[in-house]
Short mmCIF file of C-alpha atoms and ligand atoms in Angstrom, two decimals:
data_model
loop_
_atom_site.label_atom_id
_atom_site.label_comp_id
_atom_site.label_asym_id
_atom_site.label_seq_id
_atom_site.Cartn_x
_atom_site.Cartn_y
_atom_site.Cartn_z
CA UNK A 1 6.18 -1.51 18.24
CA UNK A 2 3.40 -3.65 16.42
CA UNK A 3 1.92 -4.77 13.10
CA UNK A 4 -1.55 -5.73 12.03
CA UNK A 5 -2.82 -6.81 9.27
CA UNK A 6 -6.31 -7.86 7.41
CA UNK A 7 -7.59 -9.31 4.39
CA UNK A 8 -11.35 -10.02 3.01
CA UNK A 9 -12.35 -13.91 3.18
CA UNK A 10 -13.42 -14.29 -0.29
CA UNK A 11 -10.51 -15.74 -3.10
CA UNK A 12 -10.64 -15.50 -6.74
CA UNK A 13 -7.75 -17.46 -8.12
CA UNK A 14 -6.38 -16.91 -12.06
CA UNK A 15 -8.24 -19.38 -13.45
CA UNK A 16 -11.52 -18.08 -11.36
CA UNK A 17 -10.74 -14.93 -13.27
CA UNK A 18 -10.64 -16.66 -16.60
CA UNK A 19 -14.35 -16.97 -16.26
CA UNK A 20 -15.00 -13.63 -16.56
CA UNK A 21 -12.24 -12.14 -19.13
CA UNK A 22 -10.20 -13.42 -21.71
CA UNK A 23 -7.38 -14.95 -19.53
CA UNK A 24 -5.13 -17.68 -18.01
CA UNK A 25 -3.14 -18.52 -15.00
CA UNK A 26 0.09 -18.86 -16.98
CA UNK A 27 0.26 -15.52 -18.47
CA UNK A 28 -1.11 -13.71 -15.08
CA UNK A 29 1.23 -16.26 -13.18
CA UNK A 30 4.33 -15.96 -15.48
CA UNK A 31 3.35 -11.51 -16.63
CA UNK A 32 3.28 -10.50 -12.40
CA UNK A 33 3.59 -13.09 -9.68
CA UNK A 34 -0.05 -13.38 -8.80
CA UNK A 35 -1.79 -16.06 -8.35
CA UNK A 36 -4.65 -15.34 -6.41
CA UNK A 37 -6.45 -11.95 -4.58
CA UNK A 38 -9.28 -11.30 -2.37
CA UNK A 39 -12.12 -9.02 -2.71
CA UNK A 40 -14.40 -7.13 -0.12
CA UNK A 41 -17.77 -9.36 1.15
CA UNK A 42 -20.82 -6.72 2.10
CA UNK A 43 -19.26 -6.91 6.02
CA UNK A 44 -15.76 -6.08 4.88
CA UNK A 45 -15.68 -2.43 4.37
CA UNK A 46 -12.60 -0.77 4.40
CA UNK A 47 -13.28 0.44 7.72
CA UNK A 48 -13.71 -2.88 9.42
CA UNK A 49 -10.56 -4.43 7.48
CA UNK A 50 -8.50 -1.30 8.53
CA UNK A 51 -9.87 -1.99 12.12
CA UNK A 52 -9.02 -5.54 12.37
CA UNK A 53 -5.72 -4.67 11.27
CA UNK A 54 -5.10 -1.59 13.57
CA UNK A 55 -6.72 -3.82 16.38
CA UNK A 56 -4.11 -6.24 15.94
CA UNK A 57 -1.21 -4.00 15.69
CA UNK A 58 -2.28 -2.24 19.19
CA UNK A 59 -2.35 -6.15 21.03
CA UNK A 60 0.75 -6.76 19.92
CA UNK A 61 2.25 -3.31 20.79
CA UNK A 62 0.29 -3.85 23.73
CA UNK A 63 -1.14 -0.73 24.16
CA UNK A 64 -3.85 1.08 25.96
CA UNK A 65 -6.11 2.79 23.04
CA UNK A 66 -6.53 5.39 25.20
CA UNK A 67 -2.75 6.26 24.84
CA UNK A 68 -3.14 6.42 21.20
CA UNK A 69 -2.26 9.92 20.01
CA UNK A 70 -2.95 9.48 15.64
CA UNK A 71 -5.03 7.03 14.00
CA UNK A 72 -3.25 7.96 10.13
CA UNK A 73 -5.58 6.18 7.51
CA UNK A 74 -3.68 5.53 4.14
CA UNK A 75 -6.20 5.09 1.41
CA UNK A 76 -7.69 6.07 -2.21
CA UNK A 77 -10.92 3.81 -1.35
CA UNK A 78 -12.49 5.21 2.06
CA UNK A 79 -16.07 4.17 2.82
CA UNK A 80 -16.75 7.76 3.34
CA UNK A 81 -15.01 10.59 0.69
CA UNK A 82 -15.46 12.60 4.36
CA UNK A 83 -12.93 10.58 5.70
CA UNK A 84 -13.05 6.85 7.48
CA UNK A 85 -10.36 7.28 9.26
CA UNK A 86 -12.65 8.37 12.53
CA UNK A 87 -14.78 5.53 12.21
CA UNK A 88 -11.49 3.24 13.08
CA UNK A 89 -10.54 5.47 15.75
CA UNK A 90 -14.06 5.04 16.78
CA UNK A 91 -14.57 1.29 16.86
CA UNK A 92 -10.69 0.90 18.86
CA UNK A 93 -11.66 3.03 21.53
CA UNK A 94 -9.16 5.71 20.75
CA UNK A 95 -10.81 8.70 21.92
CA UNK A 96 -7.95 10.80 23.14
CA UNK A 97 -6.69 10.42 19.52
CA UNK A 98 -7.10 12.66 16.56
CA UNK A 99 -8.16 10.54 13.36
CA UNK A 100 -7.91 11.23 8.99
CA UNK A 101 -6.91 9.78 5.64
CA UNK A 102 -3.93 10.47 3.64
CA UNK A 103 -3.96 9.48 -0.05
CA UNK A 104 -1.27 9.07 -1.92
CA UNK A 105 -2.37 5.49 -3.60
CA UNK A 106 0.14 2.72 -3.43
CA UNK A 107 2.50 5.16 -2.27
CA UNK A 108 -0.16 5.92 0.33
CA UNK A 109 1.70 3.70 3.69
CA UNK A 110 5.29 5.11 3.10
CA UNK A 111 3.79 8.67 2.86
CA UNK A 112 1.58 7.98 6.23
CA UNK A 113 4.80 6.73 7.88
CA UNK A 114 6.52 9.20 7.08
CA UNK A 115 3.75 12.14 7.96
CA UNK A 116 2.98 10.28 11.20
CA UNK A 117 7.01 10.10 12.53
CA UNK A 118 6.85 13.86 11.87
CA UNK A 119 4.54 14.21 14.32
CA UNK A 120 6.32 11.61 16.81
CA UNK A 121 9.95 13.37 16.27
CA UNK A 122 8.46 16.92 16.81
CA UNK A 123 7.30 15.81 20.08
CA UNK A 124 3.55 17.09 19.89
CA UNK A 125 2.24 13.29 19.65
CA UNK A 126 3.59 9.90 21.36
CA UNK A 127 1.71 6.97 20.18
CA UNK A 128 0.55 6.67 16.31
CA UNK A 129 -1.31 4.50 14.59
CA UNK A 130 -0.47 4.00 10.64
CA UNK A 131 -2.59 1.89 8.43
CA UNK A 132 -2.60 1.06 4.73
CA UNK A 133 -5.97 0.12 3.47
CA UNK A 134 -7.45 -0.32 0.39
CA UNK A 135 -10.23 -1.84 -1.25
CA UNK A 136 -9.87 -1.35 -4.93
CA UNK A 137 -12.14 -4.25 -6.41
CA UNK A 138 -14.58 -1.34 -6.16
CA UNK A 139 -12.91 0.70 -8.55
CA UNK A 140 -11.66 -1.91 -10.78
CA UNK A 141 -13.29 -2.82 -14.08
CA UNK A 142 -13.91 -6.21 -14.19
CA UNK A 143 -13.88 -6.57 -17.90
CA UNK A 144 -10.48 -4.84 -18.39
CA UNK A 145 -7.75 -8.00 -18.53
CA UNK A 146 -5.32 -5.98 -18.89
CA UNK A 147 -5.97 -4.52 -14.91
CA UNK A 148 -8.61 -6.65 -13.10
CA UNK A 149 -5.99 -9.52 -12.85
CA UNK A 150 -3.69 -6.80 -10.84
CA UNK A 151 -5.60 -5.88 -7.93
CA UNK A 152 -7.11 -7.07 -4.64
CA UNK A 153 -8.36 -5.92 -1.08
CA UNK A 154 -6.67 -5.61 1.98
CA UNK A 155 -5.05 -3.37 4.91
CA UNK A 156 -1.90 -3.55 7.57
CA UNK A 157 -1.05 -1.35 10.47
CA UNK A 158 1.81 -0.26 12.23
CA UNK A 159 2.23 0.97 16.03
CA UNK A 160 4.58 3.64 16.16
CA UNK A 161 6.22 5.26 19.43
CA UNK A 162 8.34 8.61 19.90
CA UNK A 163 12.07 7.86 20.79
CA UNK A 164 14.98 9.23 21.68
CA UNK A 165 17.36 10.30 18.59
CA UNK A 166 19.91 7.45 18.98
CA UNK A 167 17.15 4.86 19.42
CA UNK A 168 15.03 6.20 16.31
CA UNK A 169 14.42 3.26 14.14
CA UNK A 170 13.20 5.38 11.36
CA UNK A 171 16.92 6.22 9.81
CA UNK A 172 15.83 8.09 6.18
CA UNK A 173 13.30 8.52 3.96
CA UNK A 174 12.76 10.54 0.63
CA UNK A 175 9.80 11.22 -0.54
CA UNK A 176 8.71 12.59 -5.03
CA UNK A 177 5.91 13.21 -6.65
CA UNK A 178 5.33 14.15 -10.74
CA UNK A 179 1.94 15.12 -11.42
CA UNK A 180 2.72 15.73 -14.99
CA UNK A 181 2.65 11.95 -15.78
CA UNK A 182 -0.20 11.64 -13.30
CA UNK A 183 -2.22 10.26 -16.67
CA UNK A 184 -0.72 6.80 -16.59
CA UNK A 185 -2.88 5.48 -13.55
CA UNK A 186 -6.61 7.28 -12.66
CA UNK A 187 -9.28 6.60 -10.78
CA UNK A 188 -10.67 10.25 -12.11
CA UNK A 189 -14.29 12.06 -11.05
CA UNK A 190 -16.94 11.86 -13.55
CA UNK A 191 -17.44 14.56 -15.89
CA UNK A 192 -21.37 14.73 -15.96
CA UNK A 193 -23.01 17.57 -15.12
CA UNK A 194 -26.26 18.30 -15.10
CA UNK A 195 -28.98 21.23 -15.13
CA UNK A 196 -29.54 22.62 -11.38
CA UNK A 197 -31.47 25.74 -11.75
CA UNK A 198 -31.80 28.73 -13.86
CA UNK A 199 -28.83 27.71 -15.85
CA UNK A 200 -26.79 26.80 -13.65
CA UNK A 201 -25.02 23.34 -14.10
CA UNK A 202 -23.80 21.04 -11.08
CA UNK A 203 -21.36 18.06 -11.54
CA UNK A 204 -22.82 14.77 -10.57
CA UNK A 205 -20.40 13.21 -8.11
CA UNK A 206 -19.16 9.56 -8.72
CA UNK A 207 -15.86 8.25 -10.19
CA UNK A 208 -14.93 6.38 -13.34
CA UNK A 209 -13.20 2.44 -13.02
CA UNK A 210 -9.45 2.52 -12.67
CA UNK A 211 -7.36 3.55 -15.95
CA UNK A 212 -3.82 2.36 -16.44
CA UNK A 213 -1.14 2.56 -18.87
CA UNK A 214 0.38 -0.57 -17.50
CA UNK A 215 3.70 -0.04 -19.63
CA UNK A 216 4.31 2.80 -18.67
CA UNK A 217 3.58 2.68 -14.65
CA UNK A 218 5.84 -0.74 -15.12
CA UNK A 219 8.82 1.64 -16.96
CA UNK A 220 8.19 4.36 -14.40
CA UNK A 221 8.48 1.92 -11.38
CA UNK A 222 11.86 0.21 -12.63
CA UNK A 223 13.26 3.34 -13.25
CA UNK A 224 12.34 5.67 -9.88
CA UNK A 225 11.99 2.85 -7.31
CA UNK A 226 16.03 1.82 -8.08
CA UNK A 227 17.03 5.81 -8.51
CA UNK A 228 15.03 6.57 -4.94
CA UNK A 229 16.56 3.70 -2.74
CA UNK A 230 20.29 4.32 -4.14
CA UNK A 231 19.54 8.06 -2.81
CA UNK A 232 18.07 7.23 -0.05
CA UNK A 233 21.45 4.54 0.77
CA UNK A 234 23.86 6.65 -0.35
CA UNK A 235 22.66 9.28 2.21
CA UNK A 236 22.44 6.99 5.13
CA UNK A 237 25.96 5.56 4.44
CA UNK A 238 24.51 2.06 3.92
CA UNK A 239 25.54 -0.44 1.69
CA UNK A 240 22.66 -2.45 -0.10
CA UNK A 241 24.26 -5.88 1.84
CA UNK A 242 24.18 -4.86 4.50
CA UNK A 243 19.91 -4.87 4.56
CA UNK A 244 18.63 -7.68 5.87
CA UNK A 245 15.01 -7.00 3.92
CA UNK A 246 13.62 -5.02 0.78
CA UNK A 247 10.33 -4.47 1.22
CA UNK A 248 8.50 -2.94 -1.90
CA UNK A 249 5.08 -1.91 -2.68
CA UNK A 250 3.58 -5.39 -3.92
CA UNK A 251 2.71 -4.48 -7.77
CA UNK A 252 4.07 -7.39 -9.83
CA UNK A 253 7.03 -10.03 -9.02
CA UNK A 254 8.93 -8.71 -12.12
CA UNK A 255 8.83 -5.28 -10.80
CA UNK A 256 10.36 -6.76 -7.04
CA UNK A 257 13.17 -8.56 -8.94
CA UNK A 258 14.43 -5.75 -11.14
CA UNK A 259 14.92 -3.87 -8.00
CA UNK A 260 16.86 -6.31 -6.55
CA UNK A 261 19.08 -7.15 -9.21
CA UNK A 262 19.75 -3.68 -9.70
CA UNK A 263 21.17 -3.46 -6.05
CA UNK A 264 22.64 -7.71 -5.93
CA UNK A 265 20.55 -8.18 -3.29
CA UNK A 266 19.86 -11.59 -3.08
CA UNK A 267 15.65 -12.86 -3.74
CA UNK A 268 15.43 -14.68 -0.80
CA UNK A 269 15.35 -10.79 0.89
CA UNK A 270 12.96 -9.75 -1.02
CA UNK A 271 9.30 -9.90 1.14
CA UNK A 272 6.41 -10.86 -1.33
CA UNK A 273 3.25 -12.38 -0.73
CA UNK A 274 1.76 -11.02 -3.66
CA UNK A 275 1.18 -14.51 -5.08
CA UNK A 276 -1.87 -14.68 -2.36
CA UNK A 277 -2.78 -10.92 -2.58
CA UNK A 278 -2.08 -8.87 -5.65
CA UNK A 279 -1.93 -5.20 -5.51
CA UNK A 280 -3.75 -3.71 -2.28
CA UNK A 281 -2.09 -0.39 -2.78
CA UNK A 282 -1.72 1.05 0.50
CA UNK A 283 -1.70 -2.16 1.84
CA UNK A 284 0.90 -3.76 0.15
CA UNK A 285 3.93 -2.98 2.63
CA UNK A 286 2.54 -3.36 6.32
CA UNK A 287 0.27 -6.97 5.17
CA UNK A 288 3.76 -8.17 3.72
CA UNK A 289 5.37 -6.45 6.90
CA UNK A 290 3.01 -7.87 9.61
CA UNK A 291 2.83 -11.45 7.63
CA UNK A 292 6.76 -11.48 7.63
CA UNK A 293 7.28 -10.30 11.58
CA UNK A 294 4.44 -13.07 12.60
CA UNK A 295 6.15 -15.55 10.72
CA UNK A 296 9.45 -14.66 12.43
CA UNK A 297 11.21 -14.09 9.11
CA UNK A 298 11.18 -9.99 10.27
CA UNK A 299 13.19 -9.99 13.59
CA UNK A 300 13.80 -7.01 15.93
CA UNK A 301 16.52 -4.82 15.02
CA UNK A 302 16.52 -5.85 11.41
CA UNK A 303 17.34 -3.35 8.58
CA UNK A 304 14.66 -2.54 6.12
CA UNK A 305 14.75 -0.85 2.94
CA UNK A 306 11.12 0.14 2.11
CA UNK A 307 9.53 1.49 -1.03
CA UNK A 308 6.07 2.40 -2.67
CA UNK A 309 4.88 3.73 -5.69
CA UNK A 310 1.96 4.57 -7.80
CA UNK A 311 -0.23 6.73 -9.19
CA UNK A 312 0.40 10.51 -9.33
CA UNK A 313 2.49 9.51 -9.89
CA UNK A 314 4.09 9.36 -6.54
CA UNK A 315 6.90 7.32 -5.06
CA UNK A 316 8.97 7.11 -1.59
CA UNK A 317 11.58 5.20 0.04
CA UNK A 318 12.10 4.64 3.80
CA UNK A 319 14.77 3.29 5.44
CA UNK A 320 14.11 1.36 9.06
CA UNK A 321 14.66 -1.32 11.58
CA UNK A 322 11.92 -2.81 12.75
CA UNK A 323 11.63 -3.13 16.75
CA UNK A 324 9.00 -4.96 17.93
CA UNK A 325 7.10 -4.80 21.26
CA UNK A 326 9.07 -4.38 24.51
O1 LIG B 401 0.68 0.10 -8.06
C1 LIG B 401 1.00 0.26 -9.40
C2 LIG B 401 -0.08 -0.42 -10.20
N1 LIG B 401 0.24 -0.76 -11.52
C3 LIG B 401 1.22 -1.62 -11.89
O2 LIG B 401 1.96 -2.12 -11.11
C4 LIG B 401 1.29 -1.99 -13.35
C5 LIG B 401 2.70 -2.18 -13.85
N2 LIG B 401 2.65 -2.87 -15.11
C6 LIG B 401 2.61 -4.21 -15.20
O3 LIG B 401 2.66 -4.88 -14.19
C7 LIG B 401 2.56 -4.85 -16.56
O4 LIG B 401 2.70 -3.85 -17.56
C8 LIG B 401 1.24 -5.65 -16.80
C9 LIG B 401 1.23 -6.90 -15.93
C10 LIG B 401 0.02 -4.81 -16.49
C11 LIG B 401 1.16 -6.09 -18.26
O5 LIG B 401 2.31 -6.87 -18.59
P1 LIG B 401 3.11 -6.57 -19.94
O6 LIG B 401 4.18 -7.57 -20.02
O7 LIG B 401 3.47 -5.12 -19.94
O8 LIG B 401 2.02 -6.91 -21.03
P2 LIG B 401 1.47 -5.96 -22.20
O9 LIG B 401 0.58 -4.90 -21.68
O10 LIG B 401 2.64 -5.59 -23.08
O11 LIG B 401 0.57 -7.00 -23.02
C12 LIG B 401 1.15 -8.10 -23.74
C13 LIG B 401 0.03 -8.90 -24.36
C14 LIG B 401 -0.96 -8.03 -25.14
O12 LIG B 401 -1.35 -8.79 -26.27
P3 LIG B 401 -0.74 -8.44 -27.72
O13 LIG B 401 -1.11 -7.03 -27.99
O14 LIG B 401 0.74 -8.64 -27.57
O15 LIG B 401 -1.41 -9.44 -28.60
C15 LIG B 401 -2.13 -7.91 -24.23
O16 LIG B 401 -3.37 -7.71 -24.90
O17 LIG B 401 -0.75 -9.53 -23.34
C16 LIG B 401 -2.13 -9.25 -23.51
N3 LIG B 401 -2.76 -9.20 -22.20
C17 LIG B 401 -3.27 -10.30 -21.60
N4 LIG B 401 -3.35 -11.58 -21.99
C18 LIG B 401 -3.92 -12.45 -21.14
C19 LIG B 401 -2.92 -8.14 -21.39
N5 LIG B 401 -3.51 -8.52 -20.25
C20 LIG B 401 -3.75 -9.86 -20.35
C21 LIG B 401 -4.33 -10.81 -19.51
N6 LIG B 401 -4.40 -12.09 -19.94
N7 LIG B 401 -4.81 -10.50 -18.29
#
């Protein structure tokens, strides 16, 4: 029924970046599609962005907050390990609504969608609020080329509303997970522990900079993202021309276009905006989602073939038409 979306005000282009690491516009440029991300200022917390976002998802749904039923908070990066998703909830004025995270990384938004529909189509909940937030320049390591140049901040909403079946916009979705090559992308715990008392040793909490084997998330992502959406169109009968948009987690421009040639589906379908953002994990799909219905590219009743993916590894694929407010 609405979209949202937020990003921090501060820029750092490519060749900002080649200030601080060994690198250039024209391999980041030419290597993923990015030209530029933002990064978190000390008033941009992931709550506020995530707020902004949800804020503007509700105006344009135009809803009462107090007829908000689930405020679902898609993130790896919460201000709070407790949970920010309350905090949001808090700050729109949503108190009849129950509020926490999910985190599933980039695959984070697609599995919130998915979790918060079950709640719509089983009838216990009405009005839901999805959001995909993420702040990673936290957990990045500046002096690693090989992933600072990948990543930015930024969060997008969705307003979602029970239906009848025939009118259910949300047609399929499949959802996979492999822990056992969970290795290739981390953002682990510390291991330091330290004495407590009589012997007894306590682990200090805190959490290393993100780890990546970028060849391998990049062979894992061509690979699964083309296997999941075939599954997920051969279920729902649909033909890949007959979408009108594919609209992938935003990881690198190389990674969009392999997708798309594997199906023919022409570039110009493809959403990206990653040039101006990067990677903002759960982000990625409703800022390129709420950017494209603003625009008027996304129109009501448009066919969408969605899909995220990312560490766990995880990965999902949803299949929807986006309808708009009434
Ligand atoms: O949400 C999922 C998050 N993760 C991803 O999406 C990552 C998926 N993977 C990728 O997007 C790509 O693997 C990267 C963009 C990370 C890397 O591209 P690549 O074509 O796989 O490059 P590479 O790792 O094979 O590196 C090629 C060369 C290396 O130099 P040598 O060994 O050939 O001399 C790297 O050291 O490029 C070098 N390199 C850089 N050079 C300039 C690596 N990073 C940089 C850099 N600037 N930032």
């Amino acid at each position: 029924m609405g979209s949202g979306s937020a990003t921090p005000l501060q820029r750092i282009t490519n060749d900002q970046l080649g200030l601080r690491v060994e690198t250039n516009d024209s391999w980041i440029h030419s290597r993923t599609g990015i030209s530029e991300r933002r990064v978190s200022g000390p008033k941009e917390n992931l709550a506020e962005l995530s707020y902004q976002a949800a804020d503007l998802a509700i105006q344009m749904a135009g809803w009462d907050p107090n007829s908000i039923d689930l405020v679902l908070l898609a993130t790896s990066t919460p201000d709070d390990l407790f949970g920010s998703a309350p905090k949001v909830q808090a700050k729109l004025g949503a108190k009849e609504a129950v509020a926490f995270d999910l985190t599933a990384a980039c695959s984070g938004f697609l599995f919130a969608l998915i979790t918060a529909a079950q709640f719509l189509r089983g009838g216990s909940m009405r009005r839901a609020l999805v959001i995909g937030a993420d702040q990673l320049s936290r957990w990045v390591d500046w002096d690693d080329r090989r992933s600072c140049v990948l990543f930015g901040d930024g969060a997008g909403a969705v307003a979602l509303e029970a239906t009848t079946g025939e009118n259910d916009g949300l047609i399929g979705f499949k959802l996979k997970s492999d822990g056992d090559r969970g290795h290739c992308l981390n953002l682990h715990q510390i291991e330091e522990f330290n004495p407590l008392i009589d012997g007894v040793n306590h682990q200090r909490g805190g959490f290393s900079p993100i780890q990546m084997n970028g060849q391998e998330v990049y062979k894992f992502a061509v690979r699964e993202v083309p296997g999941i959406l075939q599954e997920l169109l051969s279920a729902n009968d649909t033909l890949p021309e007959s979408l009108d948009w594919l609209l992938l987690h935003q990881a690198n421009k190389r990674i969009l276009d392999a997708v798309a040639d594997r199906f023919a589906i022409p570039h110009e379908k493809v959403l990206s905006n990653l040039a101006k953002y990067g990677n903002t994990s759960a982000g990625t799909i409703p800022l390129m989602l709420d950017e494209a219905v603003r625009d008027g590219r996304v129109k009501p009743g448009d066919l969408i073939a969605s899909s995220g993916f990312g560490a766990g590894l995880s990965w999902g694929a949803a299949l929807f038409r986006w309808h708009g407010p009434l």
